[in-house]
mmCIF file of C-alpha atoms and ligand atoms in Angstrom:
data_model
loop_
_atom_site.group_PDB
_atom_site.id
_atom_site.type_symbol
_atom_site.label_atom_id
_atom_site.label_comp_id
_atom_site.label_asym_id
_atom_site.label_seq_id
_atom_site.Cartn_x
_atom_site.Cartn_y
_atom_site.Cartn_z
ATOM 1 C CA UNK L 222 -10.941 53.846 6.831
ATOM 2 C CA UNK L 223 -8.204 51.376 6.049
ATOM 3 C CA UNK L 224 -8.270 50.432 9.623
ATOM 4 C CA UNK L 225 -11.973 49.420 9.361
ATOM 5 C CA UNK L 226 -11.262 47.244 5.850
ATOM 6 C CA UNK L 227 -8.827 45.587 8.346
ATOM 7 C CA UNK L 228 -10.793 45.095 10.510
ATOM 8 C CA UNK L 229 -13.916 43.882 8.700
ATOM 9 C CA UNK L 230 -11.395 41.154 6.977
ATOM 10 C CA UNK L 231 -10.011 40.103 10.590
ATOM 11 C CA UNK L 232 -13.994 39.420 11.827
ATOM 12 C CA UNK L 233 -14.829 37.497 8.910
ATOM 13 C CA UNK L 234 -11.927 35.454 9.212
ATOM 14 C CA UNK L 235 -12.337 35.143 12.406
ATOM 15 C CA UNK L 236 -16.648 34.332 11.950
ATOM 16 C CA UNK L 237 -15.409 31.840 9.092
ATOM 17 C CA UNK L 238 -12.857 29.914 10.605
ATOM 18 C CA UNK L 239 -15.738 29.741 13.958
ATOM 19 C CA UNK L 240 -18.025 28.480 11.362
ATOM 20 C CA UNK L 241 -15.913 25.201 9.494
ATOM 21 C CA UNK L 242 -14.757 24.142 13.272
ATOM 22 C CA UNK L 243 -18.050 24.049 13.716
ATOM 23 C CA UNK L 244 -19.320 22.476 10.388
ATOM 24 C CA UNK L 245 -16.211 19.969 10.413
ATOM 25 C CA UNK L 246 -15.731 18.829 13.912
ATOM 26 C CA UNK L 247 -12.628 20.560 14.143
ATOM 27 C CA UNK L 248 -9.867 23.748 14.311
ATOM 28 C CA UNK L 249 -7.713 24.192 11.818
ATOM 29 C CA UNK L 250 -4.570 23.655 14.874
ATOM 30 C CA UNK L 251 -1.444 23.399 13.855
ATOM 31 C CA UNK L 252 0.778 20.264 14.667
ATOM 32 C CA UNK L 253 3.772 21.042 17.372
ATOM 33 C CA UNK L 254 7.138 21.132 16.038
ATOM 34 C CA UNK L 255 8.352 18.550 18.203
ATOM 35 C CA UNK L 256 5.396 15.924 16.232
ATOM 36 C CA UNK L 257 6.049 17.854 12.475
ATOM 37 C CA UNK L 258 9.851 16.617 13.242
ATOM 38 C CA UNK L 259 9.020 13.472 13.976
ATOM 39 C CA UNK L 260 6.169 12.669 11.116
ATOM 40 C CA UNK L 261 8.791 13.950 8.793
ATOM 41 C CA UNK L 262 11.661 11.891 9.950
ATOM 42 C CA UNK L 263 9.736 8.757 9.796
ATOM 43 C CA UNK L 264 7.312 9.615 6.846
ATOM 44 C CA UNK L 265 7.519 6.078 4.506
ATOM 45 C CA UNK L 266 7.605 7.147 1.418
ATOM 46 C CA UNK L 267 10.013 6.593 -2.146
ATOM 47 C CA UNK L 268 10.925 8.753 -4.870
ATOM 48 C CA UNK L 269 8.159 9.183 -6.871
ATOM 49 C CA UNK L 270 5.366 8.470 -4.537
ATOM 50 C CA UNK L 271 2.365 10.329 -3.822
ATOM 51 C CA UNK L 272 1.528 11.676 -0.423
ATOM 52 C CA UNK L 273 -1.955 12.931 0.671
ATOM 53 C CA UNK L 274 -2.428 15.145 4.103
ATOM 54 C CA UNK L 275 -6.569 15.040 5.056
ATOM 55 C CA UNK L 276 -6.501 17.952 6.178
ATOM 56 C CA UNK L 277 -3.631 19.958 6.333
ATOM 57 C CA UNK L 278 -4.509 23.331 8.225
ATOM 58 C CA UNK L 279 -2.387 26.302 7.254
ATOM 59 C CA UNK L 280 0.197 23.890 5.681
ATOM 60 C CA UNK L 281 2.874 23.173 8.927
ATOM 61 C CA UNK L 282 2.784 19.574 8.540
ATOM 62 C CA UNK L 283 2.561 19.870 4.562
ATOM 63 C CA UNK L 284 5.500 22.061 3.898
ATOM 64 C CA UNK L 285 7.942 20.418 5.993
ATOM 65 C CA UNK L 286 7.088 16.768 4.766
ATOM 66 C CA UNK L 287 7.551 18.604 0.866
ATOM 67 C CA UNK L 288 10.957 20.589 2.208
ATOM 68 C CA UNK L 289 12.165 17.282 3.767
ATOM 69 C CA UNK L 290 11.237 14.732 0.646
ATOM 70 C CA UNK L 291 11.343 16.792 -2.855
ATOM 71 C CA UNK L 292 11.514 14.147 -4.637
ATOM 72 C CA UNK L 293 7.628 13.426 -4.086
ATOM 73 C CA UNK L 294 4.461 14.475 -4.519
ATOM 74 C CA UNK L 295 2.214 15.995 -1.481
ATOM 75 C CA UNK L 296 -1.322 17.037 -2.126
ATOM 76 C CA UNK L 297 -3.013 18.904 0.587
ATOM 77 C CA UNK L 298 -6.866 19.067 0.974
ATOM 78 C CA UNK L 299 -8.175 21.338 3.322
ATOM 79 C CA UNK L 300 -11.677 22.130 3.674
ATOM 80 C CA UNK L 301 -11.487 25.095 5.987
ATOM 81 C CA UNK L 302 -11.329 28.635 2.868
ATOM 82 C CA UNK L 303 -8.965 30.479 5.199
ATOM 83 C CA UNK L 304 -6.226 28.309 5.882
ATOM 84 C CA UNK L 305 -6.501 26.378 2.317
ATOM 85 C CA UNK L 306 -6.163 30.416 1.134
ATOM 86 C CA UNK L 307 -3.279 30.396 3.692
ATOM 87 C CA UNK L 308 -1.657 27.232 2.029
ATOM 88 C CA UNK L 309 -1.828 28.510 -1.812
ATOM 89 C CA UNK L 310 -0.084 32.189 -0.240
ATOM 90 C CA UNK L 311 2.509 29.718 1.606
ATOM 91 C CA UNK L 312 3.173 27.999 -1.704
ATOM 92 C CA UNK L 313 3.688 30.790 -3.943
ATOM 93 C CA UNK L 314 5.859 32.854 -1.745
ATOM 94 C CA UNK L 315 8.185 29.465 -1.025
ATOM 95 C CA UNK L 316 7.685 28.495 -4.405
ATOM 96 C CA UNK L 317 7.190 24.583 -3.643
ATOM 97 C CA UNK L 318 6.900 22.903 -6.857
ATOM 98 C CA UNK L 319 5.900 19.657 -5.212
ATOM 99 C CA UNK L 320 2.641 20.421 -3.629
ATOM 100 C CA UNK L 321 -0.888 20.715 -5.175
ATOM 101 C CA UNK L 322 -3.543 22.072 -2.790
ATOM 102 C CA UNK L 323 -7.227 21.257 -2.978
ATOM 103 C CA UNK L 324 -10.112 22.841 -1.343
ATOM 104 C CA UNK L 325 -12.103 20.478 -0.797
ATOM 105 C CA UNK L 326 -13.604 17.741 1.218
ATOM 106 C CA UNK L 327 -11.310 15.011 2.645
ATOM 107 C CA UNK L 328 -13.498 12.134 2.286
ATOM 108 C CA UNK L 329 -14.847 12.943 -1.475
ATOM 109 C CA UNK L 330 -11.251 12.579 -2.421
ATOM 110 C CA UNK L 331 -10.063 9.747 -4.165
ATOM 111 C CA UNK L 332 -7.762 8.316 -2.122
ATOM 112 C CA UNK L 333 -6.808 5.266 -4.833
ATOM 113 C CA UNK L 334 -3.296 6.545 -6.148
ATOM 114 C CA UNK L 335 -2.304 7.760 -2.718
ATOM 115 C CA UNK L 336 1.250 5.852 -1.365
ATOM 116 C CA UNK L 337 0.971 7.748 2.243
ATOM 117 C CA UNK L 338 -1.851 9.485 3.728
ATOM 118 C CA UNK L 339 -0.991 11.670 7.213
ATOM 119 C CA UNK L 340 -3.567 13.324 9.179
ATOM 120 C CA UNK L 341 -4.349 15.137 12.268
ATOM 121 C CA UNK L 342 -7.790 14.679 12.891
ATOM 122 C CA UNK L 343 -10.697 14.229 15.381
ATOM 123 C CA UNK L 344 -12.295 10.651 16.939
ATOM 124 C CA UNK L 345 -15.219 10.728 14.396
ATOM 125 C CA UNK L 346 -13.197 11.480 11.303
ATOM 126 C CA UNK L 347 -11.133 8.919 12.229
ATOM 127 C CA UNK L 348 -13.521 6.584 11.535
ATOM 128 C CA UNK L 349 -14.714 7.728 8.658
ATOM 129 C CA UNK L 350 -11.508 8.347 7.274
ATOM 130 C CA UNK L 351 -10.958 4.078 8.895
ATOM 131 C CA UNK L 352 -14.181 3.386 6.238
ATOM 132 C CA UNK L 353 -12.818 5.261 3.598
ATOM 133 C CA UNK L 354 -9.375 3.886 3.827
ATOM 134 C CA UNK L 355 -10.731 0.495 3.582
ATOM 135 C CA UNK L 356 -12.806 1.302 0.897
ATOM 136 C CA UNK L 357 -10.523 2.502 -1.537
ATOM 137 C CA UNK L 358 -6.275 2.465 -0.159
ATOM 138 C CA UNK L 359 -4.424 0.388 -2.270
ATOM 139 C CA UNK L 360 -3.002 -2.423 -0.370
ATOM 140 C CA UNK L 361 0.375 -2.057 0.952
ATOM 141 C CA UNK L 362 -0.220 1.984 1.455
ATOM 142 C CA UNK L 363 0.882 3.486 4.733
ATOM 143 C CA UNK L 364 -1.297 5.602 6.778
ATOM 144 C CA UNK L 365 0.377 7.730 9.154
ATOM 145 C CA UNK L 366 -1.580 9.216 12.195
ATOM 146 C CA UNK L 367 -0.634 11.764 15.284
ATOM 147 C CA UNK L 368 -2.302 11.907 18.370
ATOM 148 C CA UNK L 369 -6.056 9.864 16.828
ATOM 149 C CA UNK L 370 -5.431 6.036 16.025
ATOM 150 C CA UNK L 371 -7.335 4.336 13.312
ATOM 151 C CA UNK L 372 -9.815 2.424 15.349
ATOM 152 C CA UNK L 373 -9.592 -1.357 15.143
ATOM 153 C CA UNK L 374 -6.012 -1.253 13.142
ATOM 154 C CA UNK L 375 -3.196 -2.549 14.399
ATOM 155 C CA UNK L 376 -0.363 -0.712 13.615
ATOM 156 C CA UNK L 377 2.817 -0.978 12.071
ATOM 157 C CA UNK L 378 5.413 1.604 14.242
ATOM 158 C CA UNK L 379 4.022 3.707 17.231
ATOM 159 C CA UNK L 380 5.967 6.609 18.328
ATOM 160 C CA UNK L 381 5.562 8.310 21.409
ATOM 161 C CA UNK L 382 6.727 12.053 22.106
ATOM 162 C CA UNK L 383 8.546 12.878 25.160
ATOM 163 C CA UNK L 384 5.745 15.764 25.194
ATOM 164 C CA UNK L 385 2.889 17.067 27.247
ATOM 165 C CA UNK L 386 1.063 14.919 26.595
ATOM 166 C CA UNK L 387 2.971 11.863 25.189
ATOM 167 C CA UNK L 388 1.302 12.161 21.621
ATOM 168 C CA UNK L 389 1.362 9.290 19.772
ATOM 169 C CA UNK L 390 2.544 8.973 15.864
ATOM 170 C CA UNK L 391 1.091 5.692 14.643
ATOM 171 C CA UNK L 392 2.005 4.151 11.626
ATOM 172 C CA UNK L 393 -0.240 1.525 9.554
ATOM 173 C CA UNK L 394 -0.151 0.047 6.649
ATOM 174 C CA UNK L 395 -3.115 -1.183 4.706
ATOM 175 C CA UNK L 396 -3.725 -4.801 4.415
ATOM 176 C CA UNK L 397 -0.555 -5.703 7.003
ATOM 177 C CA UNK L 398 -1.179 -6.277 10.424
ATOM 178 C CA UNK L 399 1.369 -5.769 13.033
ATOM 179 C CA UNK L 400 0.231 -8.978 15.040
ATOM 180 C CA UNK L 401 2.348 -7.797 18.210
ATOM 181 C CA UNK L 402 -0.261 -6.088 21.531
ATOM 182 C CA UNK L 403 2.177 -3.296 22.955
ATOM 183 C CA UNK L 404 3.934 -1.320 20.262
ATOM 184 C CA UNK L 405 5.001 1.151 21.464
ATOM 185 C CA UNK L 406 7.732 3.158 22.280
ATOM 186 C CA UNK L 407 9.190 6.267 22.970
ATOM 187 C CA UNK L 408 10.367 8.821 20.562
ATOM 188 C CA UNK L 409 13.882 7.465 19.194
ATOM 189 C CA UNK L 410 13.130 4.139 20.149
ATOM 190 C CA UNK L 411 11.206 2.770 17.421
ATOM 191 C CA UNK L 412 9.699 -0.713 17.342
ATOM 192 C CA UNK L 413 7.932 -2.533 14.510
HETATM 193 C C1 SAM A 1600 -6.370 19.775 13.877
HETATM 194 S S1 SAM A 1600 -5.740 20.591 12.390
HETATM 195 C C2 SAM A 1600 -4.488 19.674 11.883
HETATM 196 C C3 SAM A 1600 -3.682 20.805 10.771
HETATM 197 C C4 SAM A 1600 -3.098 20.118 9.936
HETATM 198 N N1 SAM A 1600 -3.002 18.964 9.244
HETATM 199 C C5 SAM A 1600 -1.853 19.939 10.940
HETATM 200 O O1 SAM A 1600 -1.455 19.230 11.642
HETATM 201 O O2 SAM A 1600 -0.893 20.800 11.201
HETATM 202 C C6 SAM A 1600 -7.559 19.600 11.391
HETATM 203 C C7 SAM A 1600 -7.338 19.895 9.966
HETATM 204 O O3 SAM A 1600 -8.478 19.326 9.069
HETATM 205 C C8 SAM A 1600 -9.195 19.786 8.819
HETATM 206 N N2 SAM A 1600 -10.378 19.170 8.187
HETATM 207 C C9 SAM A 1600 -11.438 18.506 9.395
HETATM 208 N N3 SAM A 1600 -11.870 17.986 8.109
HETATM 209 C C10 SAM A 1600 -11.860 17.572 6.904
HETATM 210 C C11 SAM A 1600 -12.646 17.228 5.932
HETATM 211 N N4 SAM A 1600 -13.268 16.660 5.789
HETATM 212 N N5 SAM A 1600 -12.585 17.661 4.632
HETATM 213 C C12 SAM A 1600 -10.754 18.643 4.540
HETATM 214 N N6 SAM A 1600 -10.284 19.050 5.583
HETATM 215 C C13 SAM A 1600 -10.730 18.694 6.516
HETATM 216 C C14 SAM A 1600 -9.764 21.005 9.592
HETATM 217 O O4 SAM A 1600 -10.172 22.318 8.932
HETATM 218 C C15 SAM A 1600 -8.105 21.363 9.933
HETATM 219 O O5 SAM A 1600 -7.380 22.789 9.204
#
């Protein structure tokens, strides 16, 4: 009997993740350890600021950032129910006070008080995110996105990892254009 309950639960989680993946356009695939460590290190946050992660998945990036920056408020918004519930358990067990979680479509979450927005989304999601950022983000707020660019925006910094995909980590500052052409660099060789 117990085995059946476990099996049904596993099937439910699997089906729910597949449905949410089709609905949202991306699976809850976590950032790699290498990318996480670069994003955590170069996060342009200051004490007391608010950092929002759009689509926090299982919390891989969110909890790493929150641990490294205990004086910053982190909000993780996730629309897929089981990754969100996993983050709730993770917060409970790790007693991470500076993390808030929302089960919500991030495109309905207000960006007005966000100082730094972090994301690992997908091309169509970046189009929607760009429009919302242009409408709501305050001037000077940062957007850190890895793998996918914010279309037409010019990054103030790009770091490329020495991994299989040379994963780029883009940093943008809304209202500030770097103006330089190729800003990409290998990890550790930051440019501005
Ligand atoms: C590639 S995963 C990245 C997860 C996490 N940010 C990380 O780096 O480990 C993208 C996540 O964004 C979530 N997502 C996609 N569209 C969303 C939306 N409109 N609102 C909230 N979450 C969304 C997906 O459910 C998924 O968990």
